[in-house]
Tab-separated table of C-alpha atoms and ligand atoms in Angstrom:
chain	number	residue	atom	x	y	z
A	1	UNK	CA	0.000	0.000	0.000
A	2	UNK	CA	1.241	3.447	-0.947
A	3	UNK	CA	-0.213	6.641	0.478
A	4	UNK	CA	0.675	9.935	-1.213
A	5	UNK	CA	-0.269	13.151	0.475
A	6	UNK	CA	0.371	16.278	-1.588
A	7	UNK	CA	0.549	19.899	-0.457
A	8	UNK	CA	-0.096	19.188	3.191
A	9	UNK	CA	0.724	21.875	5.710
A	10	UNK	CA	2.845	19.979	8.229
A	11	UNK	CA	3.278	21.111	11.798
A	12	UNK	CA	5.675	18.745	13.550
A	13	UNK	CA	7.004	19.790	16.968
A	14	UNK	CA	9.245	16.677	17.076
A	15	UNK	CA	11.334	17.753	14.080
A	16	UNK	CA	10.550	21.438	14.556
A	17	UNK	CA	9.312	21.621	10.958
A	18	UNK	CA	6.426	23.738	9.832
A	19	UNK	CA	5.921	23.944	6.082
A	20	UNK	CA	4.061	22.675	3.051
A	21	UNK	CA	5.241	19.252	1.943
A	22	UNK	CA	4.486	16.127	-0.065
A	23	UNK	CA	4.615	12.883	1.897
A	24	UNK	CA	4.857	9.375	0.489
A	25	UNK	CA	4.211	6.416	2.772
A	26	UNK	CA	5.191	2.969	1.512
A	27	UNK	CA	4.382	-0.115	3.557
A	28	UNK	CA	4.062	1.900	6.723
A	29	UNK	CA	7.310	3.839	6.337
A	30	UNK	CA	7.700	7.449	5.197
A	31	UNK	CA	9.729	6.894	2.036
A	32	UNK	CA	9.730	10.488	0.818
A	33	UNK	CA	9.189	13.834	2.430
A	34	UNK	CA	9.665	16.843	0.206
A	35	UNK	CA	9.339	20.273	1.699
A	36	UNK	CA	8.273	22.950	-0.706
A	37	UNK	CA	9.175	26.595	-0.870
A	38	UNK	CA	7.961	28.403	2.225
A	39	UNK	CA	6.598	31.011	-0.120
A	40	UNK	CA	4.095	28.581	-1.601
A	41	UNK	CA	1.665	29.322	1.170
A	42	UNK	CA	2.256	29.632	4.846
A	43	UNK	CA	-1.417	29.712	5.478
A	44	UNK	CA	-3.429	26.909	3.967
A	45	UNK	CA	-6.012	28.146	1.515
A	46	UNK	CA	-9.525	26.879	1.613
A	47	UNK	CA	-9.604	25.113	-1.737
A	48	UNK	CA	-11.402	21.823	-1.537
A	49	UNK	CA	-9.130	18.864	-1.080
A	50	UNK	CA	-9.439	15.594	-2.900
A	51	UNK	CA	-9.134	11.961	-2.071
A	52	UNK	CA	-8.483	9.260	-4.635
A	53	UNK	CA	-8.472	5.639	-3.558
A	54	UNK	CA	-7.252	2.763	-5.723
A	55	UNK	CA	-6.587	-0.780	-4.518
A	56	UNK	CA	-2.934	-0.196	-3.689
A	57	UNK	CA	-2.685	3.553	-3.767
A	58	UNK	CA	-4.308	6.383	-1.882
A	59	UNK	CA	-3.698	9.879	-3.194
A	60	UNK	CA	-4.696	12.916	-1.224
A	61	UNK	CA	-4.562	16.452	-2.446
A	62	UNK	CA	-4.235	17.997	0.977
A	63	UNK	CA	-4.372	21.656	0.017
A	64	UNK	CA	-6.064	23.450	2.887
A	65	UNK	CA	-5.461	20.543	5.237
A	66	UNK	CA	-2.928	19.968	7.989
A	67	UNK	CA	-0.752	16.992	8.804
A	68	UNK	CA	0.313	16.539	12.431
A	69	UNK	CA	2.174	13.723	14.177
A	70	UNK	CA	-0.258	11.205	15.655
A	71	UNK	CA	-1.537	12.515	18.982
A	72	UNK	CA	-0.555	10.994	22.330
A	73	UNK	CA	-3.161	10.607	25.046
A	74	UNK	CA	-1.312	10.228	28.316
A	75	UNK	CA	-4.439	9.601	30.389
A	76	UNK	CA	-7.097	7.124	29.288
A	77	UNK	CA	-9.029	4.206	30.717
A	78	UNK	CA	-9.236	1.286	28.327
A	79	UNK	CA	-11.063	-0.886	30.919
A	80	UNK	CA	-9.431	-4.154	29.879
A	81	UNK	CA	-8.864	-6.450	31.713
A	82	UNK	CA	-11.948	-6.719	33.859
A	83	UNK	CA	-14.455	-4.203	32.585
A	84	UNK	CA	-14.891	-5.293	28.982
A	85	UNK	CA	-18.562	-4.327	29.148
A	86	UNK	CA	-17.412	-0.684	29.309
A	87	UNK	CA	-14.601	-0.789	26.732
A	88	UNK	CA	-11.938	-3.106	25.348
A	89	UNK	CA	-8.452	-2.421	24.106
A	90	UNK	CA	-9.788	-3.010	20.593
A	91	UNK	CA	-12.685	-0.529	20.819
A	92	UNK	CA	-10.762	2.006	22.902
A	93	UNK	CA	-7.893	2.169	20.438
A	94	UNK	CA	-10.375	2.374	17.561
A	95	UNK	CA	-11.911	5.421	19.247
A	96	UNK	CA	-8.371	6.729	19.666
A	97	UNK	CA	-7.396	6.567	15.998
A	98	UNK	CA	-10.747	8.049	15.023
A	99	UNK	CA	-9.957	10.970	17.298
A	100	UNK	CA	-6.415	11.350	15.922
A	101	UNK	CA	-4.526	9.548	18.705
A	102	UNK	CA	-1.921	6.970	17.710
A	103	UNK	CA	-0.591	6.462	21.238
A	104	UNK	CA	-2.708	5.858	24.311
A	105	UNK	CA	-1.531	5.479	27.895
A	106	UNK	CA	-3.942	3.391	29.916
A	107	UNK	CA	-4.511	3.810	33.624
A	108	UNK	CA	-4.025	0.999	36.122
A	109	UNK	CA	-7.541	0.768	37.607
A	110	UNK	CA	-8.423	-2.396	35.729
A	111	UNK	CA	-9.496	-5.677	37.331
A	112	UNK	CA	-7.065	-7.083	38.265
A	113	UNK	CA	-5.256	-3.813	38.888
A	114	UNK	CA	-2.105	-3.260	36.824
A	115	UNK	CA	0.115	-3.519	39.901
A	116	UNK	CA	2.202	-6.465	38.721
A	117	UNK	CA	4.025	-7.361	35.497
A	118	UNK	CA	1.560	-10.111	34.512
A	119	UNK	CA	-1.177	-7.544	34.014
A	120	UNK	CA	1.197	-5.238	32.133
A	121	UNK	CA	2.199	-8.094	29.820
A	122	UNK	CA	-1.453	-9.001	29.305
A	123	UNK	CA	-2.325	-5.432	28.279
A	124	UNK	CA	0.654	-5.218	25.924
A	125	UNK	CA	-0.107	-8.606	24.344
A	126	UNK	CA	-3.755	-7.701	23.878
A	127	UNK	CA	-2.794	-4.335	22.375
A	128	UNK	CA	-0.420	-6.080	20.033
A	129	UNK	CA	-3.097	-8.527	18.874
A	130	UNK	CA	-6.194	-6.368	18.768
A	131	UNK	CA	-5.101	-2.788	19.272
A	132	UNK	CA	-5.268	-0.167	16.556
A	133	UNK	CA	-2.450	2.012	17.852
A	134	UNK	CA	0.395	2.043	20.370
A	135	UNK	CA	-0.676	1.350	23.946
A	136	UNK	CA	1.508	2.338	26.886
A	137	UNK	CA	0.419	0.914	30.228
A	138	UNK	CA	0.639	2.978	33.385
A	139	UNK	CA	1.400	0.899	36.480
A	140	UNK	CA	-0.238	1.317	39.855
A	141	UNK	CA	1.645	3.200	42.565
A	142	UNK	CA	0.254	0.962	45.307
A	143	UNK	CA	-0.959	-2.614	45.395
A	144	UNK	CA	-4.656	-2.793	44.565
A	145	UNK	CA	-4.768	1.043	44.446
A	146	UNK	CA	-5.253	0.814	48.195
A	147	UNK	CA	-2.654	3.443	49.027
A	148	UNK	CA	-0.985	1.182	51.576
A	149	UNK	CA	1.880	-0.720	50.033
A	150	UNK	CA	3.978	0.217	47.028
A	151	UNK	CA	3.645	-1.967	43.930
A	152	UNK	CA	6.714	-3.575	42.361
A	153	UNK	CA	7.574	-0.389	40.547
A	154	UNK	CA	10.916	-1.510	39.140
A	155	UNK	CA	9.362	-4.681	37.716
A	156	UNK	CA	6.451	-2.745	36.288
A	157	UNK	CA	8.838	-0.320	34.642
A	158	UNK	CA	10.823	-3.189	33.196
A	159	UNK	CA	7.626	-4.787	31.896
A	160	UNK	CA	6.827	-1.644	29.931
A	161	UNK	CA	4.976	0.797	32.170
A	162	UNK	CA	5.741	4.424	31.284
A	163	UNK	CA	4.465	6.015	34.500
A	164	UNK	CA	2.843	5.188	37.817
A	165	UNK	CA	-0.572	6.275	38.983
A	166	UNK	CA	-3.372	5.170	41.281
A	167	UNK	CA	-5.670	7.343	39.159
A	168	UNK	CA	-9.201	7.248	40.432
A	169	UNK	CA	-7.800	6.898	43.928
A	170	UNK	CA	-5.475	9.400	45.583
A	171	UNK	CA	-2.482	8.232	47.608
A	172	UNK	CA	-3.609	9.694	50.920
A	173	UNK	CA	-0.522	8.761	52.948
A	174	UNK	CA	2.232	11.330	52.367
A	175	UNK	CA	4.958	8.922	53.423
A	176	UNK	CA	3.864	6.394	50.801
A	177	UNK	CA	3.777	9.188	48.223
A	178	UNK	CA	7.285	10.216	49.239
A	179	UNK	CA	8.579	6.672	48.765
A	180	UNK	CA	6.735	6.389	45.449
A	181	UNK	CA	8.355	9.581	44.189
A	182	UNK	CA	11.790	8.341	45.223
A	183	UNK	CA	11.279	4.997	43.488
A	184	UNK	CA	9.825	6.623	40.401
A	185	UNK	CA	12.897	8.801	40.114
A	186	UNK	CA	15.123	5.731	40.482
A	187	UNK	CA	13.312	3.812	37.745
A	188	UNK	CA	12.954	6.801	35.443
A	189	UNK	CA	9.194	7.151	35.072
A	190	UNK	CA	7.028	9.857	36.596
A	191	UNK	CA	4.278	9.650	39.175
A	192	UNK	CA	0.959	10.856	37.814
A	193	UNK	CA	-1.033	12.124	40.752
A	194	UNK	CA	-4.810	12.115	41.001
A	195	UNK	CA	-5.036	14.959	43.506
A	196	UNK	CA	-7.976	14.599	45.841
A	197	UNK	CA	-8.210	14.653	49.607
A	198	UNK	CA	-10.879	12.016	50.229
A	199	UNK	CA	-11.793	13.470	53.605
A	200	UNK	CA	-12.565	16.807	51.980
A	201	UNK	CA	-14.397	15.397	48.953
A	202	UNK	CA	-16.320	12.900	51.130
A	203	UNK	CA	-18.761	11.368	48.659
A	204	UNK	CA	-19.426	14.675	46.955
A	205	UNK	CA	-20.986	14.490	43.511
A	206	UNK	CA	-20.294	17.892	41.954
A	207	UNK	CA	-18.469	21.157	42.547
A	208	UNK	CA	-19.268	22.671	45.938
A	209	UNK	CA	-20.942	26.040	45.640
A	210	UNK	CA	-24.266	27.814	45.193
A	211	UNK	CA	-25.352	25.405	42.495
A	212	UNK	CA	-24.700	22.255	44.535
A	213	UNK	CA	-26.640	23.852	47.395
A	214	UNK	CA	-29.520	24.714	45.061
A	215	UNK	CA	-29.519	21.223	43.553
A	216	UNK	CA	-29.370	19.546	46.948
A	217	UNK	CA	-26.208	17.621	46.098
A	218	UNK	CA	-23.171	17.184	48.263
A	219	UNK	CA	-20.339	19.241	46.851
A	220	UNK	CA	-16.615	18.650	46.383
A	221	UNK	CA	-14.714	21.804	47.348
A	222	UNK	CA	-11.836	23.021	45.197
A	223	UNK	CA	-9.742	22.620	48.331
A	224	UNK	CA	-10.027	18.821	48.037
A	225	UNK	CA	-7.907	19.049	44.887
A	226	UNK	CA	-5.679	21.959	45.875
A	227	UNK	CA	-4.600	20.552	49.246
A	228	UNK	CA	-3.182	17.522	47.479
A	229	UNK	CA	-1.640	19.503	44.624
A	230	UNK	CA	0.147	21.539	47.284
A	231	UNK	CA	1.240	18.449	49.214
A	232	UNK	CA	2.562	16.701	46.129
A	233	UNK	CA	4.413	19.792	44.950
A	234	UNK	CA	6.064	20.059	48.359
A	235	UNK	CA	7.086	16.390	48.208
A	236	UNK	CA	8.314	16.842	44.646
A	237	UNK	CA	10.337	19.874	45.700
A	238	UNK	CA	11.932	18.179	48.712
A	239	UNK	CA	12.765	14.914	46.996
A	240	UNK	CA	13.248	16.329	43.517
A	241	UNK	CA	11.405	13.547	41.741
A	242	UNK	CA	9.302	13.914	38.595
A	243	UNK	CA	5.653	14.612	39.358
A	244	UNK	CA	2.815	15.042	36.900
A	245	UNK	CA	-0.508	16.429	38.131
A	246	UNK	CA	-3.485	14.788	36.426
A	247	UNK	CA	-6.664	16.566	35.251
A	248	UNK	CA	-6.182	20.031	36.784
A	249	UNK	CA	-9.604	21.615	37.302
A	250	UNK	CA	-9.241	24.685	39.548
A	251	UNK	CA	-7.671	28.123	39.461
A	252	UNK	CA	-6.043	27.397	42.809
A	253	UNK	CA	-4.255	24.344	41.401
A	254	UNK	CA	-3.061	26.395	38.458
A	255	UNK	CA	-1.663	29.055	40.815
A	256	UNK	CA	0.202	26.429	42.841
A	257	UNK	CA	1.701	24.762	39.763
A	258	UNK	CA	2.689	28.109	38.298
A	259	UNK	CA	4.534	29.118	41.461
A	260	UNK	CA	6.239	25.719	41.701
A	261	UNK	CA	7.432	25.912	38.100
A	262	UNK	CA	8.797	29.394	38.695
A	263	UNK	CA	10.807	27.940	41.566
A	264	UNK	CA	12.178	25.202	39.350
A	265	UNK	CA	10.252	22.305	40.908
A	266	UNK	CA	10.120	19.430	38.359
A	267	UNK	CA	6.335	19.348	38.133
A	268	UNK	CA	4.240	19.052	34.984
A	269	UNK	CA	0.478	19.118	34.578
A	270	UNK	CA	-2.397	18.195	32.322
A	271	UNK	CA	-5.988	19.214	31.927
A	272	UNK	CA	-8.814	17.719	29.881
A	273	UNK	CA	-11.070	19.274	27.239
A	274	UNK	CA	-14.111	19.229	29.531
A	275	UNK	CA	-12.417	21.513	32.055
A	276	UNK	CA	-11.972	24.287	29.493
A	277	UNK	CA	-15.175	23.555	27.528
A	278	UNK	CA	-17.743	23.267	30.325
A	279	UNK	CA	-18.604	24.568	33.772
A	280	UNK	CA	-20.711	23.104	36.578
A	281	UNK	CA	-23.731	24.493	34.735
A	282	UNK	CA	-23.540	21.323	32.602
A	283	UNK	CA	-24.868	19.263	35.520
A	284	UNK	CA	-27.707	21.660	36.369
A	285	UNK	CA	-30.341	19.268	35.037
A	286	UNK	CA	-28.717	16.334	36.866
A	287	UNK	CA	-27.015	15.254	33.654
A	288	UNK	CA	-24.910	12.307	34.753
A	289	UNK	CA	-22.968	12.454	31.469
A	290	UNK	CA	-21.319	15.614	32.802
A	291	UNK	CA	-20.385	13.981	36.097
A	292	UNK	CA	-16.607	13.734	36.305
A	293	UNK	CA	-13.949	13.616	39.003
A	294	UNK	CA	-12.617	16.196	39.675
A	295	UNK	CA	-15.977	17.850	39.006
A	296	UNK	CA	-16.636	20.585	36.473
A	297	UNK	CA	-15.982	23.899	38.173
A	298	UNK	CA	-16.909	27.552	37.592
A	299	UNK	CA	-16.333	30.077	34.832
A	300	UNK	CA	-13.447	31.574	36.812
A	301	UNK	CA	-11.728	28.187	36.935
A	302	UNK	CA	-12.395	27.559	33.254
A	303	UNK	CA	-10.783	30.879	32.340
A	304	UNK	CA	-7.799	30.125	34.585
A	305	UNK	CA	-7.289	26.743	32.882
A	306	UNK	CA	-7.285	28.384	29.454
A	307	UNK	CA	-4.793	30.980	30.643
A	308	UNK	CA	-2.641	28.208	32.142
A	309	UNK	CA	-2.580	26.391	28.799
A	310	UNK	CA	-1.567	29.602	27.088
A	311	UNK	CA	1.214	30.309	29.584
A	312	UNK	CA	2.463	26.707	29.493
A	313	UNK	CA	1.672	26.213	33.178
A	314	UNK	CA	-0.390	23.263	31.968
A	315	UNK	CA	1.780	21.241	29.592
A	316	UNK	CA	-0.554	18.594	28.259
A	317	UNK	CA	-4.122	18.078	27.126
A	318	UNK	CA	-5.209	14.534	27.965
A	319	UNK	CA	-8.650	13.035	27.539
A	320	UNK	CA	-9.203	11.122	30.801
A	321	UNK	CA	-11.266	8.946	28.439
A	322	UNK	CA	-13.544	7.132	30.886
A	323	UNK	CA	-16.113	5.030	29.029
A	324	UNK	CA	-19.032	3.653	31.007
A	325	UNK	CA	-22.029	1.486	30.226
A	326	UNK	CA	-25.501	3.036	30.131
A	327	UNK	CA	-26.341	1.398	33.455
A	328	UNK	CA	-23.374	3.103	35.117
A	329	UNK	CA	-24.832	6.493	34.194
A	330	UNK	CA	-28.620	5.877	34.255
A	331	UNK	CA	-28.854	6.200	38.024
A	332	UNK	CA	-29.512	8.972	40.521
A	333	UNK	CA	-26.794	11.618	40.162
A	334	UNK	CA	-25.007	10.828	43.417
A	335	UNK	CA	-24.560	7.195	42.461
A	336	UNK	CA	-23.592	7.645	38.816
A	337	UNK	CA	-20.085	6.710	37.708
A	338	UNK	CA	-17.631	9.529	36.989
A	339	UNK	CA	-16.280	10.092	33.513
A	340	UNK	CA	-16.611	11.133	29.900
A	341	UNK	CA	-15.952	9.081	26.781
A	342	UNK	CA	-13.485	11.606	25.444
A	343	UNK	CA	-11.222	10.263	22.707
A	344	UNK	CA	-13.476	11.147	19.781
A	345	UNK	CA	-14.159	14.764	20.725
A	346	UNK	CA	-10.881	15.882	22.347
A	347	UNK	CA	-9.135	17.372	19.332
A	348	UNK	CA	-12.140	19.299	18.023
A	349	UNK	CA	-12.963	20.692	21.487
A	350	UNK	CA	-9.326	21.735	21.855
A	351	UNK	CA	-9.149	23.299	18.398
A	352	UNK	CA	-11.664	25.826	19.688
A	353	UNK	CA	-8.759	27.251	21.702
A	354	UNK	CA	-7.018	27.887	18.386
A	355	UNK	CA	-10.109	29.275	16.663
A	356	UNK	CA	-10.601	31.567	19.678
A	357	UNK	CA	-6.920	32.597	19.528
A	358	UNK	CA	-6.078	31.314	23.011
A	359	UNK	CA	-3.347	29.058	21.592
A	360	UNK	CA	-1.508	28.896	18.309
A	361	UNK	CA	-1.971	25.696	16.361
A	362	UNK	CA	1.652	24.805	17.047
A	363	UNK	CA	1.164	25.267	20.801
A	364	UNK	CA	-1.915	23.081	20.740
A	365	UNK	CA	-0.174	20.270	18.850
A	366	UNK	CA	2.763	20.433	21.289
A	367	UNK	CA	0.374	19.734	24.150
A	368	UNK	CA	-0.908	16.650	22.336
A	369	UNK	CA	2.434	15.309	21.085
A	370	UNK	CA	5.917	16.403	22.104
A	371	UNK	CA	5.034	17.419	25.674
A	372	UNK	CA	3.493	14.089	26.724
A	373	UNK	CA	6.273	12.244	24.859
A	374	UNK	CA	8.920	14.155	26.826
A	375	UNK	CA	7.212	13.684	30.184
A	376	UNK	CA	6.823	9.935	29.628
A	377	UNK	CA	10.101	9.503	27.728
A	378	UNK	CA	8.212	7.898	24.857
A	379	UNK	CA	10.480	7.782	21.855
A	380	UNK	CA	8.780	9.366	18.841
A	381	UNK	CA	10.644	10.562	15.795
A	382	UNK	CA	7.936	12.714	14.263
A	383	UNK	CA	7.337	13.042	10.553
A	384	UNK	CA	10.571	12.287	8.720
A	385	UNK	CA	11.981	10.051	6.038
A	386	UNK	CA	12.632	6.403	6.965
A	387	UNK	CA	10.523	6.773	10.110
A	388	UNK	CA	7.358	4.809	10.724
A	389	UNK	CA	4.326	6.711	9.455
A	390	UNK	CA	2.566	8.052	12.525
A	391	UNK	CA	0.507	10.993	11.384
A	392	UNK	CA	-2.960	12.437	10.979
A	393	UNK	CA	-4.615	14.479	8.249
A	394	UNK	CA	-6.854	17.141	9.751
A	395	UNK	CA	-9.282	19.717	8.423
A	396	UNK	CA	-9.288	22.240	11.245
A	397	UNK	CA	-12.280	24.069	9.779
A	398	UNK	CA	-14.632	21.196	9.014
A	399	UNK	CA	-17.908	21.466	10.914
A	400	UNK	CA	-19.513	18.386	12.343
A	401	UNK	CA	-22.107	17.443	14.909
A	402	UNK	CA	-21.267	15.124	17.786
A	403	UNK	CA	-23.574	12.107	17.718
A	404	UNK	CA	-22.925	9.751	20.579
A	405	UNK	CA	-24.530	6.829	18.748
A	406	UNK	CA	-21.788	7.194	16.130
A	407	UNK	CA	-18.992	6.808	18.690
A	408	UNK	CA	-16.891	3.732	18.053
A	409	UNK	CA	-16.034	3.698	21.747
A	410	UNK	CA	-18.391	1.469	23.703
A	411	UNK	CA	-18.819	4.424	26.042
A	412	UNK	CA	-21.569	6.735	24.787
A	413	UNK	CA	-21.289	8.877	27.907
A	414	UNK	CA	-20.629	12.364	26.597
A	415	UNK	CA	-22.005	15.753	27.606
A	416	UNK	CA	-21.176	17.006	24.099
A	417	UNK	CA	-23.863	15.052	22.239
A	418	UNK	CA	-25.443	17.328	19.652
A	419	UNK	CA	-22.665	19.919	19.863
A	420	UNK	CA	-21.457	21.542	16.648
A	421	UNK	CA	-17.677	21.325	16.572
A	422	UNK	CA	-15.107	22.659	14.138
A	423	UNK	CA	-12.158	20.490	13.184
A	424	UNK	CA	-12.076	16.871	12.096
A	425	UNK	CA	-9.503	14.150	11.631
A	426	UNK	CA	-9.875	12.847	8.071
A	427	UNK	CA	-7.250	10.152	8.171
A	428	UNK	CA	-4.957	8.506	10.694
A	429	UNK	CA	-1.907	6.631	9.428
A	430	UNK	CA	-0.083	4.433	11.940
A	431	UNK	CA	2.549	2.223	10.341
A	432	UNK	CA	0.848	-0.153	7.919
A	433	UNK	CA	-2.541	0.646	9.384
A	434	UNK	CA	-4.596	3.518	8.132
A	435	UNK	CA	-8.001	4.691	9.135
A	436	UNK	CA	-9.987	6.713	6.661
A	437	UNK	CA	-12.655	8.823	8.283
A	438	UNK	CA	-12.914	10.984	5.174
A	439	UNK	CA	-15.641	8.962	3.564
A	440	UNK	CA	-17.906	9.087	6.570
A	441	UNK	CA	-18.867	12.644	5.750
A	442	UNK	CA	-22.175	12.903	4.006
B	501	LIG	ZN1	-8.157	10.804	38.102
């Protein structure tokens, strides 16, 4: 199979190239990459592009389209093993490539928990057999995510884990967190911290404030997150071990991370599209599809998150893809599972930051590619000759409507159903595999 992409506007933060080019992919490898005169057009025009498919050859006139390296999602839940009724590695990675992700890091809260190498090997073998893209397991910090006893971190690292996290459960004991940070530094993979003080969040179901009071729901104060962000930053500072803060949702967390970075503390952070696309208003009608942990916050927090992305206080956009079955969500609000099926909407929701001039396109792509790769030490070569093809073709202006029933993820739990979004992945090429979403457009 040969794929020829002409006149694509490439933005590749890995090779630091940004220009119009022709790309030829043969048998999964980029065989030719020809950059054209910068003068040709620095800004893609809006001429319609064309796709021509023959049995062994795909030709794309990509004028007006962009080509980016395949995106990396450093925070997803693929649910396998143990919760295959919510998602499998096959369906989760299919949702990934549809959303433009060619690398997915999967959290350890499976059943059994990924706290020993057997589970890591199982995930990697399954991904190899049935996966549609690269899968990087994240090992548990503590055995059974119980927060009591460290997992075999060195063995997990050796088995292929790229980071450690008890995501879903915070490590409440500061001494255990200290030891975890020290071990993680020794084995060369960061701790990804789900920051939540369980005593402060105490079975809360949404952000604590006027709205939770009005709705009669128990709230989770911002302090539940910020207390732990502060604690982990202090531990990170004292023991100088790599720390990554997961799904930042509050202005207070942003302020703490900003100050820590200014002091040279080796902390990095991520947020998710829902924290800059929505506020707590999304749960006003008890919509369980907008129930997430940490909860959606206020407009002030949303603005602070956007500013933090702009100022590079938040380094990464991750999905926290958390697919659930209908039964997990069709319950009273307090009991509903937390999470959004996020892989298929993440890029388009994030492109709004570019359309609204919060971020440049280059900055946005950095947060989806080179930044997570650097934090996790995932070796990616970007778009260059003789490298494996790992790229996406994107129309950043194409309008589409989110229809949850069209999700390829088994999780249809999205608060964005019916939303009009701008920006669509038309094709994902990952080695010899390619996924053509072009033809789905009516
Ligand atoms: Zn989490």
